[in-house]
């Protein structure tokens, strides 16, 4: 039992020493004006307790983090040649194709005879999408189309 008592005393002494060093030793640069202390301590400020009932959420907000976009592409009046489409977040690029990261696109697909249908789930932080259609014809510039999110859960995007 004596060994346990000595170990316990050592543990208490070690803990007290660690606490003293962690707190800075007691004279941590406070007011050194030499005045007397009232002996009381100031309680730390307590953050107000919040609960779910404190949340203020509009009735129309269903707390969905994504929205859906149904994309219908028909460029057959422009071309029926082989074509590829990429749909990407346009937030950073703002229409500048040189700034668009095609590795991060939401969709990369081909069009059949200039047509395609796609269903996308898009994160709410993507306020604007850009569709880039590459038609495999010599000297043909890519076609670009943009869609701005209308804060609806379901959006339809006709590209023609």
mmCIF file of C-alpha atoms in Angstrom:
data_model
loop_
_atom_site.group_PDB
_atom_site.id
_atom_site.type_symbol
_atom_site.label_atom_id
_atom_site.label_comp_id
_atom_site.label_asym_id
_atom_site.label_seq_id
_atom_site.Cartn_x
_atom_site.Cartn_y
_atom_site.Cartn_z
ATOM 1 C CA UNK A 1 0.000 0.000 0.000
ATOM 2 C CA UNK A 2 2.924 2.308 0.729
ATOM 3 C CA UNK A 3 4.100 2.035 -2.891
ATOM 4 C CA UNK A 4 0.581 3.006 -4.073
ATOM 5 C CA UNK A 5 0.542 5.998 -1.726
ATOM 6 C CA UNK A 6 3.935 7.223 -2.956
ATOM 7 C CA UNK A 7 2.888 6.770 -6.591
ATOM 8 C CA UNK A 8 -0.336 8.648 -5.945
ATOM 9 C CA UNK A 9 1.520 11.528 -4.240
ATOM 10 C CA UNK A 10 3.971 11.683 -7.137
ATOM 11 C CA UNK A 11 1.122 11.766 -9.637
ATOM 12 C CA UNK A 12 -0.639 14.579 -7.752
ATOM 13 C CA UNK A 13 2.618 16.560 -7.491
ATOM 14 C CA UNK A 14 3.353 16.045 -11.187
ATOM 15 C CA UNK A 15 -0.184 17.133 -12.164
ATOM 16 C CA UNK A 16 0.000 20.238 -9.958
ATOM 17 C CA UNK A 17 3.401 21.163 -11.399
ATOM 18 C CA UNK A 18 2.153 20.716 -14.958
ATOM 19 C CA UNK A 19 -0.897 22.856 -14.210
ATOM 20 C CA UNK A 20 1.315 25.551 -12.688
ATOM 21 C CA UNK A 21 3.575 25.629 -15.746
ATOM 22 C CA UNK A 22 0.605 25.545 -18.108
ATOM 23 C CA UNK A 23 -0.946 28.526 -16.386
ATOM 24 C CA UNK A 24 2.249 30.533 -16.477
ATOM 25 C CA UNK A 25 3.201 30.387 -12.812
ATOM 26 C CA UNK A 26 0.738 32.824 -11.338
ATOM 27 C CA UNK A 27 2.268 36.269 -12.073
ATOM 28 C CA UNK A 28 1.503 36.251 -15.755
ATOM 29 C CA UNK A 29 1.975 39.919 -16.514
ATOM 30 C CA UNK A 30 -1.149 41.106 -14.798
ATOM 31 C CA UNK A 31 -1.408 44.415 -12.944
ATOM 32 C CA UNK A 32 1.739 44.715 -10.846
ATOM 33 C CA UNK A 33 0.694 47.955 -9.205
ATOM 34 C CA UNK A 34 1.146 46.474 -5.739
ATOM 35 C CA UNK A 35 -2.421 47.079 -4.686
ATOM 36 C CA UNK A 36 -4.313 44.650 -2.545
ATOM 37 C CA UNK A 37 -6.402 41.964 -4.093
ATOM 38 C CA UNK A 38 -9.981 41.398 -3.101
ATOM 39 C CA UNK A 39 -9.397 37.670 -3.153
ATOM 40 C CA UNK A 40 -12.305 37.035 -5.521
ATOM 41 C CA UNK A 41 -11.885 35.688 -9.004
ATOM 42 C CA UNK A 42 -13.654 36.726 -12.154
ATOM 43 C CA UNK A 43 -15.715 33.967 -13.719
ATOM 44 C CA UNK A 44 -15.070 33.406 -17.426
ATOM 45 C CA UNK A 45 -17.775 34.588 -19.783
ATOM 46 C CA UNK A 46 -20.192 31.790 -20.566
ATOM 47 C CA UNK A 47 -21.481 31.503 -24.123
ATOM 48 C CA UNK A 48 -25.259 31.443 -24.300
ATOM 49 C CA UNK A 49 -26.692 27.999 -24.754
ATOM 50 C CA UNK A 50 -28.351 27.523 -28.150
ATOM 51 C CA UNK A 51 -30.819 24.892 -29.206
ATOM 52 C CA UNK A 52 -32.640 23.859 -32.359
ATOM 53 C CA UNK A 53 -35.553 26.096 -31.410
ATOM 54 C CA UNK A 54 -33.244 29.114 -31.783
ATOM 55 C CA UNK A 55 -32.771 28.448 -35.511
ATOM 56 C CA UNK A 56 -34.591 30.822 -37.821
ATOM 57 C CA UNK A 57 -35.188 28.948 -41.078
ATOM 58 C CA UNK A 58 -37.589 30.187 -43.734
ATOM 59 C CA UNK A 59 -40.476 27.815 -44.414
ATOM 60 C CA UNK A 60 -39.505 27.438 -48.074
ATOM 61 C CA UNK A 61 -35.958 26.334 -47.135
ATOM 62 C CA UNK A 62 -35.938 22.537 -47.148
ATOM 63 C CA UNK A 63 -32.231 22.446 -46.183
ATOM 64 C CA UNK A 64 -31.295 20.601 -49.381
ATOM 65 C CA UNK A 65 -27.647 21.001 -50.304
ATOM 66 C CA UNK A 66 -28.173 20.140 -53.977
ATOM 67 C CA UNK A 67 -30.498 21.016 -56.799
ATOM 68 C CA UNK A 68 -31.336 19.037 -59.905
ATOM 69 C CA UNK A 69 -30.900 20.173 -63.479
ATOM 70 C CA UNK A 70 -32.540 18.343 -66.362
ATOM 71 C CA UNK A 71 -30.516 19.191 -69.467
ATOM 72 C CA UNK A 72 -31.970 18.742 -72.952
ATOM 73 C CA UNK A 73 -29.484 19.398 -75.773
ATOM 74 C CA UNK A 74 -30.500 19.676 -79.418
ATOM 75 C CA UNK A 75 -27.985 21.414 -81.652
ATOM 76 C CA UNK A 76 -28.954 19.359 -84.706
ATOM 77 C CA UNK A 77 -29.947 22.577 -86.505
ATOM 78 C CA UNK A 78 -26.339 23.769 -86.059
ATOM 79 C CA UNK A 79 -24.517 20.489 -86.679
ATOM 80 C CA UNK A 80 -24.977 16.731 -86.561
ATOM 81 C CA UNK A 81 -21.230 16.055 -86.633
ATOM 82 C CA UNK A 82 -19.603 14.272 -83.731
ATOM 83 C CA UNK A 83 -19.718 16.575 -80.692
ATOM 84 C CA UNK A 84 -18.761 16.510 -77.034
ATOM 85 C CA UNK A 85 -20.324 18.437 -74.154
ATOM 86 C CA UNK A 86 -18.872 19.505 -70.824
ATOM 87 C CA UNK A 87 -20.975 21.115 -68.107
ATOM 88 C CA UNK A 88 -18.969 22.810 -65.377
ATOM 89 C CA UNK A 89 -19.278 25.246 -62.474
ATOM 90 C CA UNK A 90 -18.761 28.703 -63.978
ATOM 91 C CA UNK A 91 -18.158 30.452 -60.636
ATOM 92 C CA UNK A 92 -14.424 31.001 -61.055
ATOM 93 C CA UNK A 93 -14.039 31.038 -64.848
ATOM 94 C CA UNK A 94 -16.909 33.467 -65.538
ATOM 95 C CA UNK A 95 -17.097 32.255 -69.142
ATOM 96 C CA UNK A 96 -13.345 32.341 -69.787
ATOM 97 C CA UNK A 97 -12.602 28.877 -71.186
ATOM 98 C CA UNK A 98 -8.898 29.241 -70.420
ATOM 99 C CA UNK A 99 -9.752 29.453 -66.695
ATOM 100 C CA UNK A 100 -12.197 26.547 -66.732
ATOM 101 C CA UNK A 101 -10.941 23.349 -65.084
ATOM 102 C CA UNK A 102 -12.364 20.659 -67.346
ATOM 103 C CA UNK A 103 -11.156 17.978 -64.915
ATOM 104 C CA UNK A 104 -13.704 19.231 -62.380
ATOM 105 C CA UNK A 105 -16.762 19.304 -64.650
ATOM 106 C CA UNK A 106 -20.082 17.859 -63.543
ATOM 107 C CA UNK A 107 -20.622 16.208 -66.925
ATOM 108 C CA UNK A 108 -18.448 15.155 -69.843
ATOM 109 C CA UNK A 109 -20.264 13.267 -72.562
ATOM 110 C CA UNK A 110 -20.826 12.943 -76.279
ATOM 111 C CA UNK A 111 -23.845 14.020 -78.304
ATOM 112 C CA UNK A 112 -25.523 11.704 -80.813
ATOM 113 C CA UNK A 113 -26.547 13.565 -83.976
ATOM 114 C CA UNK A 114 -26.324 16.807 -81.986
ATOM 115 C CA UNK A 115 -28.690 15.604 -79.241
ATOM 116 C CA UNK A 116 -28.453 14.484 -75.637
ATOM 117 C CA UNK A 117 -30.400 14.363 -72.366
ATOM 118 C CA UNK A 118 -28.711 14.515 -68.980
ATOM 119 C CA UNK A 119 -29.803 14.672 -65.337
ATOM 120 C CA UNK A 120 -27.439 16.494 -62.985
ATOM 121 C CA UNK A 121 -27.319 16.922 -59.207
ATOM 122 C CA UNK A 122 -25.537 20.199 -58.522
ATOM 123 C CA UNK A 123 -24.237 21.528 -55.197
ATOM 124 C CA UNK A 124 -26.052 24.676 -54.050
ATOM 125 C CA UNK A 125 -22.840 26.719 -54.040
ATOM 126 C CA UNK A 126 -22.704 26.402 -57.860
ATOM 127 C CA UNK A 127 -24.667 29.515 -58.776
ATOM 128 C CA UNK A 128 -23.867 29.383 -62.483
ATOM 129 C CA UNK A 129 -23.145 26.509 -64.842
ATOM 130 C CA UNK A 130 -21.474 26.654 -68.226
ATOM 131 C CA UNK A 131 -21.986 24.148 -71.018
ATOM 132 C CA UNK A 132 -19.222 23.911 -73.595
ATOM 133 C CA UNK A 133 -19.984 21.972 -76.771
ATOM 134 C CA UNK A 134 -17.060 20.976 -78.951
ATOM 135 C CA UNK A 135 -18.153 20.128 -82.505
ATOM 136 C CA UNK A 136 -15.546 18.063 -84.317
ATOM 137 C CA UNK A 137 -15.345 20.228 -87.435
ATOM 138 C CA UNK A 138 -12.241 22.000 -88.653
ATOM 139 C CA UNK A 139 -11.924 25.613 -87.433
ATOM 140 C CA UNK A 140 -15.145 25.365 -85.388
ATOM 141 C CA UNK A 141 -15.085 27.370 -82.147
ATOM 142 C CA UNK A 142 -16.783 25.736 -79.159
ATOM 143 C CA UNK A 143 -20.372 26.703 -78.386
ATOM 144 C CA UNK A 144 -20.951 28.022 -74.867
ATOM 145 C CA UNK A 145 -24.172 28.332 -72.895
ATOM 146 C CA UNK A 146 -24.702 29.438 -69.294
ATOM 147 C CA UNK A 147 -27.380 28.737 -66.730
ATOM 148 C CA UNK A 148 -27.870 30.788 -63.570
ATOM 149 C CA UNK A 149 -29.378 28.914 -60.621
ATOM 150 C CA UNK A 150 -32.868 30.196 -59.808
ATOM 151 C CA UNK A 151 -32.970 28.774 -56.243
ATOM 152 C CA UNK A 152 -35.438 26.102 -57.285
ATOM 153 C CA UNK A 153 -34.933 22.453 -56.414
ATOM 154 C CA UNK A 154 -35.594 21.430 -60.033
ATOM 155 C CA UNK A 155 -34.338 23.336 -63.070
ATOM 156 C CA UNK A 156 -34.799 22.618 -66.771
ATOM 157 C CA UNK A 157 -32.118 23.683 -69.224
ATOM 158 C CA UNK A 158 -32.801 23.531 -72.946
ATOM 159 C CA UNK A 159 -29.676 24.011 -75.044
ATOM 160 C CA UNK A 160 -30.296 24.550 -78.751
#
